[in-house]
CSV table of C-alpha atoms in Angstrom, one decimal:
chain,number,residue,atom,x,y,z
A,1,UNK,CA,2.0,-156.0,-16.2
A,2,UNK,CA,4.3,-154.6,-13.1
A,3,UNK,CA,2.4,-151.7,-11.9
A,4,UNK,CA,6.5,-150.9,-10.1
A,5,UNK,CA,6.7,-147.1,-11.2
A,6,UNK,CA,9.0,-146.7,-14.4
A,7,UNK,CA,12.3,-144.3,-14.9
A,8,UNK,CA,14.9,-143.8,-16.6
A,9,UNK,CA,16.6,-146.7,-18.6
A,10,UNK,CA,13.1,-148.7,-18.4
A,11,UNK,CA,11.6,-150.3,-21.0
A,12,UNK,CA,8.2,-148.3,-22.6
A,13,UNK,CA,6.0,-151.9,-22.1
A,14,UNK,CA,4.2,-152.2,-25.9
A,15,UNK,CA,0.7,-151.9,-26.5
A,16,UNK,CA,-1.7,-153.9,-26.4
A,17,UNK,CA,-4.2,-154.3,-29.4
A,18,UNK,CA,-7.9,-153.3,-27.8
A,19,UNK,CA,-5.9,-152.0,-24.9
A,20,UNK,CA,-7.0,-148.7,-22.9
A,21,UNK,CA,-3.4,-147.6,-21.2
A,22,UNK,CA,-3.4,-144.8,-18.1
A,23,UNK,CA,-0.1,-143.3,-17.4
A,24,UNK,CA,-0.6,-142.6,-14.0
A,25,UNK,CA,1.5,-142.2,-10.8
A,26,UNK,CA,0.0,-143.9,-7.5
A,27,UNK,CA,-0.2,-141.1,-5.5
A,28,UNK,CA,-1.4,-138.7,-7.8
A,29,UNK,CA,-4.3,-137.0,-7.4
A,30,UNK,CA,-5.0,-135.6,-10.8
A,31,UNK,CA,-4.1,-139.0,-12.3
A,32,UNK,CA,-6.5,-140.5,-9.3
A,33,UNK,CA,-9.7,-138.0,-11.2
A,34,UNK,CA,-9.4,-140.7,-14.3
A,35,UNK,CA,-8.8,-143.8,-12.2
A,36,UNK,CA,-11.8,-142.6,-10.4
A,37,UNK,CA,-14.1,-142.3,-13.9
A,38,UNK,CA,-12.4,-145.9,-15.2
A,39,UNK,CA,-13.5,-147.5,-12.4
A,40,UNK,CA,-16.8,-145.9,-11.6
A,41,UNK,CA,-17.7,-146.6,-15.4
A,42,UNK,CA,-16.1,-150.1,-15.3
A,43,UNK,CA,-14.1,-149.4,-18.3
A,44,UNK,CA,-11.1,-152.0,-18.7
A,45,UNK,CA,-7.6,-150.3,-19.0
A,46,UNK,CA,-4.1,-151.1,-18.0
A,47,UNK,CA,-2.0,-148.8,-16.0
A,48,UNK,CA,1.6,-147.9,-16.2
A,49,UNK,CA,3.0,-146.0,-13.9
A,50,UNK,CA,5.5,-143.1,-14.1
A,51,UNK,CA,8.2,-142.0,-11.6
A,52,UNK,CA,7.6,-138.0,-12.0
A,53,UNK,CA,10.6,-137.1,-10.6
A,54,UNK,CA,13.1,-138.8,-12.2
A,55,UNK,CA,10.9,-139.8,-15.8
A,56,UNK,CA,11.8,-142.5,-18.1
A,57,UNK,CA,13.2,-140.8,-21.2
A,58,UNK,CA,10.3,-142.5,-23.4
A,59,UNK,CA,7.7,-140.5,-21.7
A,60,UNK,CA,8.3,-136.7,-23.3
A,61,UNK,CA,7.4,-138.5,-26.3
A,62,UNK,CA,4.3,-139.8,-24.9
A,63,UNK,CA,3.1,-136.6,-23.2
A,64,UNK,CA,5.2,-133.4,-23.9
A,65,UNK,CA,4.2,-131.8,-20.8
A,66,UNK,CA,5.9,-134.9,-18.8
A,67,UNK,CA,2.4,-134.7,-16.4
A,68,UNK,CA,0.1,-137.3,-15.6
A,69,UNK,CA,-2.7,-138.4,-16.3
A,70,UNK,CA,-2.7,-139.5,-19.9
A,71,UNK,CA,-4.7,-141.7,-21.4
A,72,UNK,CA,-3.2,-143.8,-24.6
A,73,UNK,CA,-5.2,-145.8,-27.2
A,74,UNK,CA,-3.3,-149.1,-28.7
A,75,UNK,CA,-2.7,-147.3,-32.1
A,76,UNK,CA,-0.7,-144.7,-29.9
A,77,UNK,CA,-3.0,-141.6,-29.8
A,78,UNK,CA,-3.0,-140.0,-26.5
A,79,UNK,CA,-4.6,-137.7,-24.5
A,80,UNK,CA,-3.3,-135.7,-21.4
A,81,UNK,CA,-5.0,-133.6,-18.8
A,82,UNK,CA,-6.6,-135.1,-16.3
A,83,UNK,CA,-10.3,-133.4,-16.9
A,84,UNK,CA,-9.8,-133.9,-20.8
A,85,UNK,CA,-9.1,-137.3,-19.8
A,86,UNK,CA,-12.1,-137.9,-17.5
A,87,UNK,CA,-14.5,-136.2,-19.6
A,88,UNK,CA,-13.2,-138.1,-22.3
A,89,UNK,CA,-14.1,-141.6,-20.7
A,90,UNK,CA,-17.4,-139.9,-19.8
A,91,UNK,CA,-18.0,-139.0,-23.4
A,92,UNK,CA,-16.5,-142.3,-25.2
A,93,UNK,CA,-18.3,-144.8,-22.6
A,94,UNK,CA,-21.8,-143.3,-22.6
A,95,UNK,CA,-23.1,-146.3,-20.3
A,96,UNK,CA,-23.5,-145.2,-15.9
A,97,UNK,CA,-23.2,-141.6,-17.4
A,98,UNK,CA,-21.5,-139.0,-14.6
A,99,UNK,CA,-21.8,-135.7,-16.1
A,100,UNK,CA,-25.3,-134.2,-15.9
A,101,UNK,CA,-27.6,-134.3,-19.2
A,102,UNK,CA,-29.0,-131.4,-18.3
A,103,UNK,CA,-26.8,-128.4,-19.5
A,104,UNK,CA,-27.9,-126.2,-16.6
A,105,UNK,CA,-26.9,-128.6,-13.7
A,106,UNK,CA,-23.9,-129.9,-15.7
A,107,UNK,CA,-23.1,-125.7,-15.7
A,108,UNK,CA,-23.6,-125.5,-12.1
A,109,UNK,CA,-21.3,-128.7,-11.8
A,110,UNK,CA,-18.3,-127.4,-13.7
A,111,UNK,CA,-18.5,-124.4,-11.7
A,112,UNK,CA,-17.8,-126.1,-8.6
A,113,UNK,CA,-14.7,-128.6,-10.6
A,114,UNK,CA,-13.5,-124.8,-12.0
A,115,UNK,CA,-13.5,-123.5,-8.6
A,116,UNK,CA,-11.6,-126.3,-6.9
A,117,UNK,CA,-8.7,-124.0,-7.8
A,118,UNK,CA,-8.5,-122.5,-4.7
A,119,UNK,CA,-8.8,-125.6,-2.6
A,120,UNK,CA,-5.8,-127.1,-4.7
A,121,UNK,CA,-3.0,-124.3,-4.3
A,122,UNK,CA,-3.4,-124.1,-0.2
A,123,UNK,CA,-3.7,-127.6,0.0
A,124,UNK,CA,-0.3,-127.6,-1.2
A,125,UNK,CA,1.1,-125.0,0.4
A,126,UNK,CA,0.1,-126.7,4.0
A,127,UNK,CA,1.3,-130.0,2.9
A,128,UNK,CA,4.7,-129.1,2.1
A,129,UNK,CA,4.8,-127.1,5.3
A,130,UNK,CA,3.7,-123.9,5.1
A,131,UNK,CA,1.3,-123.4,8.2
A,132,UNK,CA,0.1,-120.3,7.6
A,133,UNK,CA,-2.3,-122.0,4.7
A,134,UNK,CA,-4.3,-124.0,6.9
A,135,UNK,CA,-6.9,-121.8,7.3
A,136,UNK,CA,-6.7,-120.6,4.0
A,137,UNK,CA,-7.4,-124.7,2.8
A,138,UNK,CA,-10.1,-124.3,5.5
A,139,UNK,CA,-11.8,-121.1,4.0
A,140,UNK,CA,-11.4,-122.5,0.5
A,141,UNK,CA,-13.0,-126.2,2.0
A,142,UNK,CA,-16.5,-124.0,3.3
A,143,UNK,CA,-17.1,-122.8,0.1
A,144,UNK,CA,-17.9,-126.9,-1.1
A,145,UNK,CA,-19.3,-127.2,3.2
A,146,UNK,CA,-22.1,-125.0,1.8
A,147,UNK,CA,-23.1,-127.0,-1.4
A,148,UNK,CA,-24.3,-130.0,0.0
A,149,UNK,CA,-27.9,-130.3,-0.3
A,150,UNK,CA,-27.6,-134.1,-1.2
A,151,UNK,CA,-25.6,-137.0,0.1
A,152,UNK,CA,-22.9,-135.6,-2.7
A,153,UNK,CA,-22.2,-132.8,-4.5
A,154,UNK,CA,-23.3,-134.4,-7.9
A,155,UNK,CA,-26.5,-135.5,-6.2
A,156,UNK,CA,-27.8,-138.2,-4.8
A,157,UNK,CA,-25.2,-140.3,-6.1
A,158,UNK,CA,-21.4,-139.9,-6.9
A,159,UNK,CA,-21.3,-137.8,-10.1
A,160,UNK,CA,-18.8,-136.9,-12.1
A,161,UNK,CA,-17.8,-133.7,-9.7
A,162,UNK,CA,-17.7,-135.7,-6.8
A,163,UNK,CA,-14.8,-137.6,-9.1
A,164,UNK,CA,-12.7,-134.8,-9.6
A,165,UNK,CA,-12.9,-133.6,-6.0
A,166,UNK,CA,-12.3,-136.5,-4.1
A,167,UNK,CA,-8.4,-137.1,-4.6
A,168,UNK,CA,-7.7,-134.1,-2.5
A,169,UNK,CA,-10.4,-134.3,0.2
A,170,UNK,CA,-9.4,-138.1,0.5
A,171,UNK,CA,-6.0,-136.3,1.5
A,172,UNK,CA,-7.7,-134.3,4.3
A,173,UNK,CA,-7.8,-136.8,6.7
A,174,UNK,CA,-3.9,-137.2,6.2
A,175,UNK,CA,-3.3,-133.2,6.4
A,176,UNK,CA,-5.3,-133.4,9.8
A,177,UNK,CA,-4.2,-136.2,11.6
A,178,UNK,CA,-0.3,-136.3,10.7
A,179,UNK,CA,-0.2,-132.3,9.7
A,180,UNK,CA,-2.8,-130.8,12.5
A,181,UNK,CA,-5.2,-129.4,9.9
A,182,UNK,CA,-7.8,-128.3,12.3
A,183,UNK,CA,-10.7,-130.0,9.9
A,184,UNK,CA,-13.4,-130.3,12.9
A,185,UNK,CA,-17.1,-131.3,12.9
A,186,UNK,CA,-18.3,-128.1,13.5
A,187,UNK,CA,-17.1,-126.1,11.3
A,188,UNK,CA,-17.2,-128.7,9.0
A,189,UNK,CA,-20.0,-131.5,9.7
A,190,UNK,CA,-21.2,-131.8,6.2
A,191,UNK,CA,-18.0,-132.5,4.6
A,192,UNK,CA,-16.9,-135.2,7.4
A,193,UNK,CA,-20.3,-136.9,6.7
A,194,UNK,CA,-19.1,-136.4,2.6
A,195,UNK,CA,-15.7,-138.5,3.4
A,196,UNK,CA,-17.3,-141.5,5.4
A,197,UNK,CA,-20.2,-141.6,2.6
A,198,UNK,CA,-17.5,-141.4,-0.1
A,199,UNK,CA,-15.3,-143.9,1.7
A,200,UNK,CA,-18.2,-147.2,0.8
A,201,UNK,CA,-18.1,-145.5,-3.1
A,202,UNK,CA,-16.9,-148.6,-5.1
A,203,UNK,CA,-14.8,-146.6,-7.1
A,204,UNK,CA,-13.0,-144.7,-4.2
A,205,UNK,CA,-12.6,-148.2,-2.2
A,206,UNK,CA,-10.7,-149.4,-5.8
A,207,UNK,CA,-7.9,-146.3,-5.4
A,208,UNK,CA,-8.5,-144.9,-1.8
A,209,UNK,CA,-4.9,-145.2,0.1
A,210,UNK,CA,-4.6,-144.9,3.9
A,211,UNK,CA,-3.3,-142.2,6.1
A,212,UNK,CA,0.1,-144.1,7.3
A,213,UNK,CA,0.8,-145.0,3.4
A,214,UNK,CA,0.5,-141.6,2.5
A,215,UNK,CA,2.9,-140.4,5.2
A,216,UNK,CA,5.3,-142.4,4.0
A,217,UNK,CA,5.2,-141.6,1.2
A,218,UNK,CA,5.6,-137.6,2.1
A,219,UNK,CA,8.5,-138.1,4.1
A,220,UNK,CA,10.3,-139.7,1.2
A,221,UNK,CA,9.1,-136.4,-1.1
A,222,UNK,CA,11.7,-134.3,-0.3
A,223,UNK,CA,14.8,-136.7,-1.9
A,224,UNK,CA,15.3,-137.0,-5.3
A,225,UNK,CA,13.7,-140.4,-5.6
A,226,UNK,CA,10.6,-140.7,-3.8
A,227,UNK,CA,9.2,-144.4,-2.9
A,228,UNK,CA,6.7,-144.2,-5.4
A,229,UNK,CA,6.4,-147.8,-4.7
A,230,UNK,CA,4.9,-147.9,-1.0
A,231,UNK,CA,1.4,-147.1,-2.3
A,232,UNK,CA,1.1,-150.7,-4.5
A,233,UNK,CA,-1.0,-152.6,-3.4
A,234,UNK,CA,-1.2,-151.2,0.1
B,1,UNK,CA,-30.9,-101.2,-23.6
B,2,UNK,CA,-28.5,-98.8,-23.5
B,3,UNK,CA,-24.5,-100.6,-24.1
B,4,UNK,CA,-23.1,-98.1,-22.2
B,5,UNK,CA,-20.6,-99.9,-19.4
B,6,UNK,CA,-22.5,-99.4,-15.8
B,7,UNK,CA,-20.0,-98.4,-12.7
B,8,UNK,CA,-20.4,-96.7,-9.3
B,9,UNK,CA,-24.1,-95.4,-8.9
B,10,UNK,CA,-25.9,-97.5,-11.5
B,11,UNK,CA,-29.4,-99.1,-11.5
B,12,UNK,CA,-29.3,-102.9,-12.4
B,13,UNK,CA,-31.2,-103.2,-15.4
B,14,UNK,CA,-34.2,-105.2,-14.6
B,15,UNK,CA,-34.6,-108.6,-15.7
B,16,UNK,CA,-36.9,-108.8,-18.8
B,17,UNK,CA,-39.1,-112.5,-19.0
B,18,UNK,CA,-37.9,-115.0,-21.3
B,19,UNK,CA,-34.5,-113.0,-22.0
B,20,UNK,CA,-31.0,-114.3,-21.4
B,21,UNK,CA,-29.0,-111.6,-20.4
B,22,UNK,CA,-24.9,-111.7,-21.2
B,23,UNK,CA,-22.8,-109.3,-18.5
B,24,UNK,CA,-20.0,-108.6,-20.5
B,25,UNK,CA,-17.6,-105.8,-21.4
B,26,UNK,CA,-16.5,-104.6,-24.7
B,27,UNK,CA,-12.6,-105.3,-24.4
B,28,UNK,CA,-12.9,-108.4,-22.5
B,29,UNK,CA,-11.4,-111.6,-24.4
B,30,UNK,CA,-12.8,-114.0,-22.3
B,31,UNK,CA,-16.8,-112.3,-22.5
B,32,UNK,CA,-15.7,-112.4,-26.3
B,33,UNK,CA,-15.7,-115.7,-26.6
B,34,UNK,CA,-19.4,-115.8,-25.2
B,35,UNK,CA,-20.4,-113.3,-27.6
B,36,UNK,CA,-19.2,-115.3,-30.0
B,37,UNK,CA,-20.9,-118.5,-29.5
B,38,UNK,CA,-24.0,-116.8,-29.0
B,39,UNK,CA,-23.6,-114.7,-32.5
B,40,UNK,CA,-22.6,-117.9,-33.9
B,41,UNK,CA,-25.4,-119.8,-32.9
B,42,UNK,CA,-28.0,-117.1,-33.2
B,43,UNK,CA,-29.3,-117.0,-29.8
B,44,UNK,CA,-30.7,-113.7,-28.7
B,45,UNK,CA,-29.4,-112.3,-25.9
B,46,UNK,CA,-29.2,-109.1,-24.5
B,47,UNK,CA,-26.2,-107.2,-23.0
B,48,UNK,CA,-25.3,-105.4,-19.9
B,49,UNK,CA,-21.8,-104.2,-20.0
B,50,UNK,CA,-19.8,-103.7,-16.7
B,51,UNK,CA,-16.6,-101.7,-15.9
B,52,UNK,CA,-14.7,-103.9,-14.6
B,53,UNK,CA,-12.4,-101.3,-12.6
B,54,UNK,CA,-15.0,-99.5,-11.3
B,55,UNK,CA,-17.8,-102.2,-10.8
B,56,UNK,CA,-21.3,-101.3,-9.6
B,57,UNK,CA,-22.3,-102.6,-6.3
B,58,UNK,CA,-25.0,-105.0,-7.2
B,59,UNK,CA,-22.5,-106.6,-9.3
B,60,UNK,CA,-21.2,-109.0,-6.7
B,61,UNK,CA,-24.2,-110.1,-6.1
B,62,UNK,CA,-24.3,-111.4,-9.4
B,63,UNK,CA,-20.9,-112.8,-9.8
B,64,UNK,CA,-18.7,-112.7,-7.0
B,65,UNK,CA,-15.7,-113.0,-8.7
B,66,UNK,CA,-16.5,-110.0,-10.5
B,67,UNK,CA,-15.2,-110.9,-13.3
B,68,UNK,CA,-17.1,-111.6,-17.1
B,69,UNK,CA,-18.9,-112.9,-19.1
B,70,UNK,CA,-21.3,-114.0,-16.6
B,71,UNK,CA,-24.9,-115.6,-17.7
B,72,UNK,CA,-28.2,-114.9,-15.9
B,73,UNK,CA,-31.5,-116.5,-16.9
B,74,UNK,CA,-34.7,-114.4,-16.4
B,75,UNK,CA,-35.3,-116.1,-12.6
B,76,UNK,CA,-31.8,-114.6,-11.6
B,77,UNK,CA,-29.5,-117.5,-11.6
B,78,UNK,CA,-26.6,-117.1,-13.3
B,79,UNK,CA,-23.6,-119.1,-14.5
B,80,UNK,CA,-20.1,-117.7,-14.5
B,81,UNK,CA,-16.3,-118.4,-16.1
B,82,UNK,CA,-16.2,-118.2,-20.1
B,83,UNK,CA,-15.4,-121.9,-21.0
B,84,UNK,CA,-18.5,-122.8,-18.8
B,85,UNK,CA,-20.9,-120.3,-20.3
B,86,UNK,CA,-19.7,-121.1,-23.7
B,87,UNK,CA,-20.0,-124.6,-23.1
B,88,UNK,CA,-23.5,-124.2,-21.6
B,89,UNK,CA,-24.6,-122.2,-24.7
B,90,UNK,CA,-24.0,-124.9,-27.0
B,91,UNK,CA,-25.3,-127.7,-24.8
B,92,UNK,CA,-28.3,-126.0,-24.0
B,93,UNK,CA,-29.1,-124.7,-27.9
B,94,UNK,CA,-28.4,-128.0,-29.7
B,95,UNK,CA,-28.9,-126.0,-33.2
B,96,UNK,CA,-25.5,-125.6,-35.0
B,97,UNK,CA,-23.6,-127.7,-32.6
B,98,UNK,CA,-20.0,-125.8,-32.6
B,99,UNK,CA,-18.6,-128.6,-30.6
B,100,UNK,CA,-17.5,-132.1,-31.8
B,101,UNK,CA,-19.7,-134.7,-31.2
B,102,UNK,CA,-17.1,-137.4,-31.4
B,103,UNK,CA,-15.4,-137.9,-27.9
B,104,UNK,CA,-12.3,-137.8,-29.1
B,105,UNK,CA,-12.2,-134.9,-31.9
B,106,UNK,CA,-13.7,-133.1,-28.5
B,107,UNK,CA,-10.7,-133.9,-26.7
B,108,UNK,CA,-8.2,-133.1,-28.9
B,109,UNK,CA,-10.0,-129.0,-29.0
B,110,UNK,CA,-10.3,-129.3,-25.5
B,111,UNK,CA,-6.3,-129.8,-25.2
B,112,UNK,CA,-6.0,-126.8,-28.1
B,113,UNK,CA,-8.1,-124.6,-25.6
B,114,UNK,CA,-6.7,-125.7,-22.5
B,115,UNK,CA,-2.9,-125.5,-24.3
B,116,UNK,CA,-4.0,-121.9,-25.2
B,117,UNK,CA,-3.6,-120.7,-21.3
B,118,UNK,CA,0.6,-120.8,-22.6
B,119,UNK,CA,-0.9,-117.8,-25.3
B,120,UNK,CA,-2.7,-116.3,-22.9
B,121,UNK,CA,0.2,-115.3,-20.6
B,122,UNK,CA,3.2,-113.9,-22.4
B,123,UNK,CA,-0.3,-112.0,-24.1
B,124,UNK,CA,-0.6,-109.5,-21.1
B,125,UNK,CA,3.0,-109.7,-20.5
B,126,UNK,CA,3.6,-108.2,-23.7
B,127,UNK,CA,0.6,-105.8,-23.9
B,128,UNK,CA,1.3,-104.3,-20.7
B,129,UNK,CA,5.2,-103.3,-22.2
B,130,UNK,CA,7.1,-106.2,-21.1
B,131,UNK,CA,9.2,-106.6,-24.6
B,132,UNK,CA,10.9,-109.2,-23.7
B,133,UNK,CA,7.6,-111.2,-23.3
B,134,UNK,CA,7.3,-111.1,-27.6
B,135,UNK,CA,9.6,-113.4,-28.5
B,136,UNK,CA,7.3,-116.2,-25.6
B,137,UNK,CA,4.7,-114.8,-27.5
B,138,UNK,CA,5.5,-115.9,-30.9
B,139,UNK,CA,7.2,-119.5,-29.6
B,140,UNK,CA,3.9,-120.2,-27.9
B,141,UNK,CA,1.9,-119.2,-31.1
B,142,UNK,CA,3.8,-121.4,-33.1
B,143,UNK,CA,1.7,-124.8,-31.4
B,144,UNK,CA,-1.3,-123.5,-32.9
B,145,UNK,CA,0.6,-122.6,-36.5
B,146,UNK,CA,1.2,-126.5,-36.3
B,147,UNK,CA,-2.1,-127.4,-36.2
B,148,UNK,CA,-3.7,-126.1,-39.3
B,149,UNK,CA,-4.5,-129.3,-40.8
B,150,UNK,CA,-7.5,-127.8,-42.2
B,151,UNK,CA,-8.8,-123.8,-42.8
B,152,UNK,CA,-10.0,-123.8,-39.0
B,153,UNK,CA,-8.5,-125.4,-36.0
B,154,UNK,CA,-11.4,-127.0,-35.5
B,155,UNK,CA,-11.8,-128.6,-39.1
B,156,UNK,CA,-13.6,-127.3,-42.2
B,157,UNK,CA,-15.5,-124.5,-40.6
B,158,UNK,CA,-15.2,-122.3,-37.7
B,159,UNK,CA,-16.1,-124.8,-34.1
B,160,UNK,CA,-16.2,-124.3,-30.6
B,161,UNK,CA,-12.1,-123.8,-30.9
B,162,UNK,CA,-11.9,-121.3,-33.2
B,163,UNK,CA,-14.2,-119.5,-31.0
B,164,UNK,CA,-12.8,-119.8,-28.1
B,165,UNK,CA,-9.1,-119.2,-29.4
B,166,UNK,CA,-10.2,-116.1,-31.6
B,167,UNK,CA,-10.5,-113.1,-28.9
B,168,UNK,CA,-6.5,-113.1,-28.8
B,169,UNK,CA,-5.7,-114.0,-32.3
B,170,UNK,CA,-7.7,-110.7,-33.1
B,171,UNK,CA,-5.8,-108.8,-31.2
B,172,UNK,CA,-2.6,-109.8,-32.4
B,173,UNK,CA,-2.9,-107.4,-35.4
B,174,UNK,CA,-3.0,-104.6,-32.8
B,175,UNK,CA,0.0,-106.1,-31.4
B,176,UNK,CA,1.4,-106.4,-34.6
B,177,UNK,CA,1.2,-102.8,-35.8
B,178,UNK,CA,0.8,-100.2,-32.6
B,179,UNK,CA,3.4,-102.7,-30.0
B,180,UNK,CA,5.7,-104.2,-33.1
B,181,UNK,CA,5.2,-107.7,-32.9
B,182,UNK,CA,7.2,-109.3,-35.3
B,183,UNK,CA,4.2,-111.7,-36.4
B,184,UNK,CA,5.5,-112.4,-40.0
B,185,UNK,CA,4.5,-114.4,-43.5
B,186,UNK,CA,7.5,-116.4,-42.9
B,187,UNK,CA,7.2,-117.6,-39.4
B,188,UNK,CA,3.7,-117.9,-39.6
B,189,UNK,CA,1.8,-118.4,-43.0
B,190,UNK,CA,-0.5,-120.4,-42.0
B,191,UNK,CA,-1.8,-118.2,-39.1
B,192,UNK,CA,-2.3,-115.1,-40.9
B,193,UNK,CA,-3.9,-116.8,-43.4
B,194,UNK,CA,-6.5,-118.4,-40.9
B,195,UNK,CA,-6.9,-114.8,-39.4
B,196,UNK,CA,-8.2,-113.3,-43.0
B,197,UNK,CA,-10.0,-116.3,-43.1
B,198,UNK,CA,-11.4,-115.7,-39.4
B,199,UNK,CA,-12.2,-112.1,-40.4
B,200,UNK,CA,-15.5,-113.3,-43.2
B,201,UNK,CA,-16.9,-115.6,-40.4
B,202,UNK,CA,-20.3,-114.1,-39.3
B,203,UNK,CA,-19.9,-114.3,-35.6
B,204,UNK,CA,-16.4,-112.4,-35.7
B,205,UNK,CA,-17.7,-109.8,-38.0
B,206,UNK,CA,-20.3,-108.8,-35.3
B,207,UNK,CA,-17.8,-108.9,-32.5
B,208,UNK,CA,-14.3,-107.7,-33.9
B,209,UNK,CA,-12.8,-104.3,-33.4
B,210,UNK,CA,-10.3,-102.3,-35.4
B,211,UNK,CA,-7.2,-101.7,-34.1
B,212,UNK,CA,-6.9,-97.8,-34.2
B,213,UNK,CA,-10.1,-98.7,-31.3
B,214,UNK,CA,-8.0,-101.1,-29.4
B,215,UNK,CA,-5.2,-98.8,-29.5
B,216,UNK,CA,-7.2,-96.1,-28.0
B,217,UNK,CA,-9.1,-98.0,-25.3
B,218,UNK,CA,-5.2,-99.9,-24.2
B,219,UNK,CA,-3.6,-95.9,-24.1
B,220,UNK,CA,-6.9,-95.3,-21.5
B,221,UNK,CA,-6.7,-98.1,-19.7
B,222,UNK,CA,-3.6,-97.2,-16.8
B,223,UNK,CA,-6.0,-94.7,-15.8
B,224,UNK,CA,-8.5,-94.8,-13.0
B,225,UNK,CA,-11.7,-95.5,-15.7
B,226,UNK,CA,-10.6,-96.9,-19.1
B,227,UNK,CA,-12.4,-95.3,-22.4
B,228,UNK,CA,-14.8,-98.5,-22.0
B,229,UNK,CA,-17.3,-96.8,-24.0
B,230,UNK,CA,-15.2,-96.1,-26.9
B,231,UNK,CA,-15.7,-100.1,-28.4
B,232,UNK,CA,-19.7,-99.8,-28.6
B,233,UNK,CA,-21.0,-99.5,-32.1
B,234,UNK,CA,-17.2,-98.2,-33.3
């Protein structure tokens, strides 16, 4: 199957029978939170890819609210929301677990997911060019500085919080060196060591993108059709 | 323990051994749900209610957000944001399990309670005067009229859903008969018929409040310090 993102006038590509589909969009990072779980759990799935933008007319049908992720089983059920999603595949795949057994921890874990709020809406702010959000991104970003007192924030190994975080702290190292986010070793020593650890994660290697892929993919944002495209197989 | 909501000047109740503690306030929707899961599932628990204008100082130091429910163990950890203590509640006390075990029964609640954020919003508008905000209102209410498959959104009896939903269903009957919200038999049969329903469980009867007391704490509440005190034991 193409991964080529779909529009308008395409083709919905039928199901498969035993088939997990993801609706996802390359350079999404909510959509990247259930690639992420797929991979880390090894569960096989197919991916079809949706421009946002400009959506195939199939798609409303699909997932009313138009967004991605959604997950689709081969007798058509579906499931958006990208942490509905996740902790879905958690749930339905209990083998390499990521969410915490204990309710406590797991508690202590959704907190941090919950409050990723307020990295999410500067980090989006800065990107599309407001600069007066940097240092609000950076104030939100020392909240998560302070909670490492393992490798990662699930632990000693990638849990299912380090999942949902990721797809915007992989974006960090874009924002700094092609936006001048001043994200610096000293304020911030703990979550540089975070990325390079993250970096070797199998599952991050499987959907991490570089810097120059996503600025060009940014600089084609702005038009009506952005080049979706440029992060296949790149 | 006195129920009386603690402001300005206030001694924080100590800790008792072995106690969970639930800081809550009577009005609040979201600490409702809480209380409801812990009715529900017969855990004791005991209360400290907050005014959430006016807080008392140590409260910050307890949750900074400030906000409630918030959950604190006997050792002084605590565990904020109502979806999370809920969820804790009935992860941790495994008696009476109130949410599905079957992944994806689980997901489809999770995308009721998530979906219920589009309630949530034209809710306040509406309280607060905003007319227009009525007719949202009733259009985003009619999702959830839709989904009666059974007696309970969450199946044959009363789940984590229905709790979770059920603070601002209550209060629709205020909204219906002090604010005129045309919530009718015709438009939404099922709904009303659910809320009667709602009204025998248990775990509502112990929280709900009638709506001559909502209607006089929501007349206090523009002032400086709402009539708080006015919900306990009414």
């Amino acid at each position: 199957m193409s991964l080529k993102h779909l529009g308008p006038g395409s083709q919905l590509p039928p199901l498969q029978p035993g088939k997990l589909r993801l609706y996802s969009m390359v350079f999404c990072p909510f959509a990247q939170r259930s690639r992420l779980v797929l991979a880390a759990k090894n569960i096989p799935y197919e991916v079809v890819n949706i421009k946002l933008k400009v959506k195939p007319e199939w798609y409303l049908g699909i997932n009313p609210s138009g967004m991605v992720p959604c997950l689709q089983f081969d007798d058509g059920r579906a499931i958006p929301e990208s942490l509905i999603v996740s902790e879905y595949l958690d749930n339905a795949y209990p083998e390499n677990k990521l969410k915490p057994s204990d309710p406590y921890i797991n508690a202590v874990h959704s907190v941090m997911i919950d409050s990723f709020g307020k990295v999410i809406t500067p980090f989006y702010k800065f990107l599309f060019g407001d600069q007066s959000a940097g240092e609000d991104l950076l104030k939100s970003l020392e909240y998560y500085e302070k909670k490492f007192e393992n490798n990662y924030l699930g632990g000693d190994k990638p849990a299912f919080v380090d999942y949902m975080v990721w797809p915007w702290i992989e974006r960090l190292e874009f924002l700094k060196q092609k936006k001048n986010l001043d994200l610096n070793e000293t304020r911030f020593p703990k979550l540089l060591a975070y990325i390079e650890r993250m970096k070797q994660v199998p599952a991050v290697k499987e959907t991490i993108l570089s810097v120059e892929v996503y600025d060009k993919f940014f600089k084609s944002y702005s038009g009506d059709e952005p080049d979706y495209d440029c992060g296949i197989n790149a």
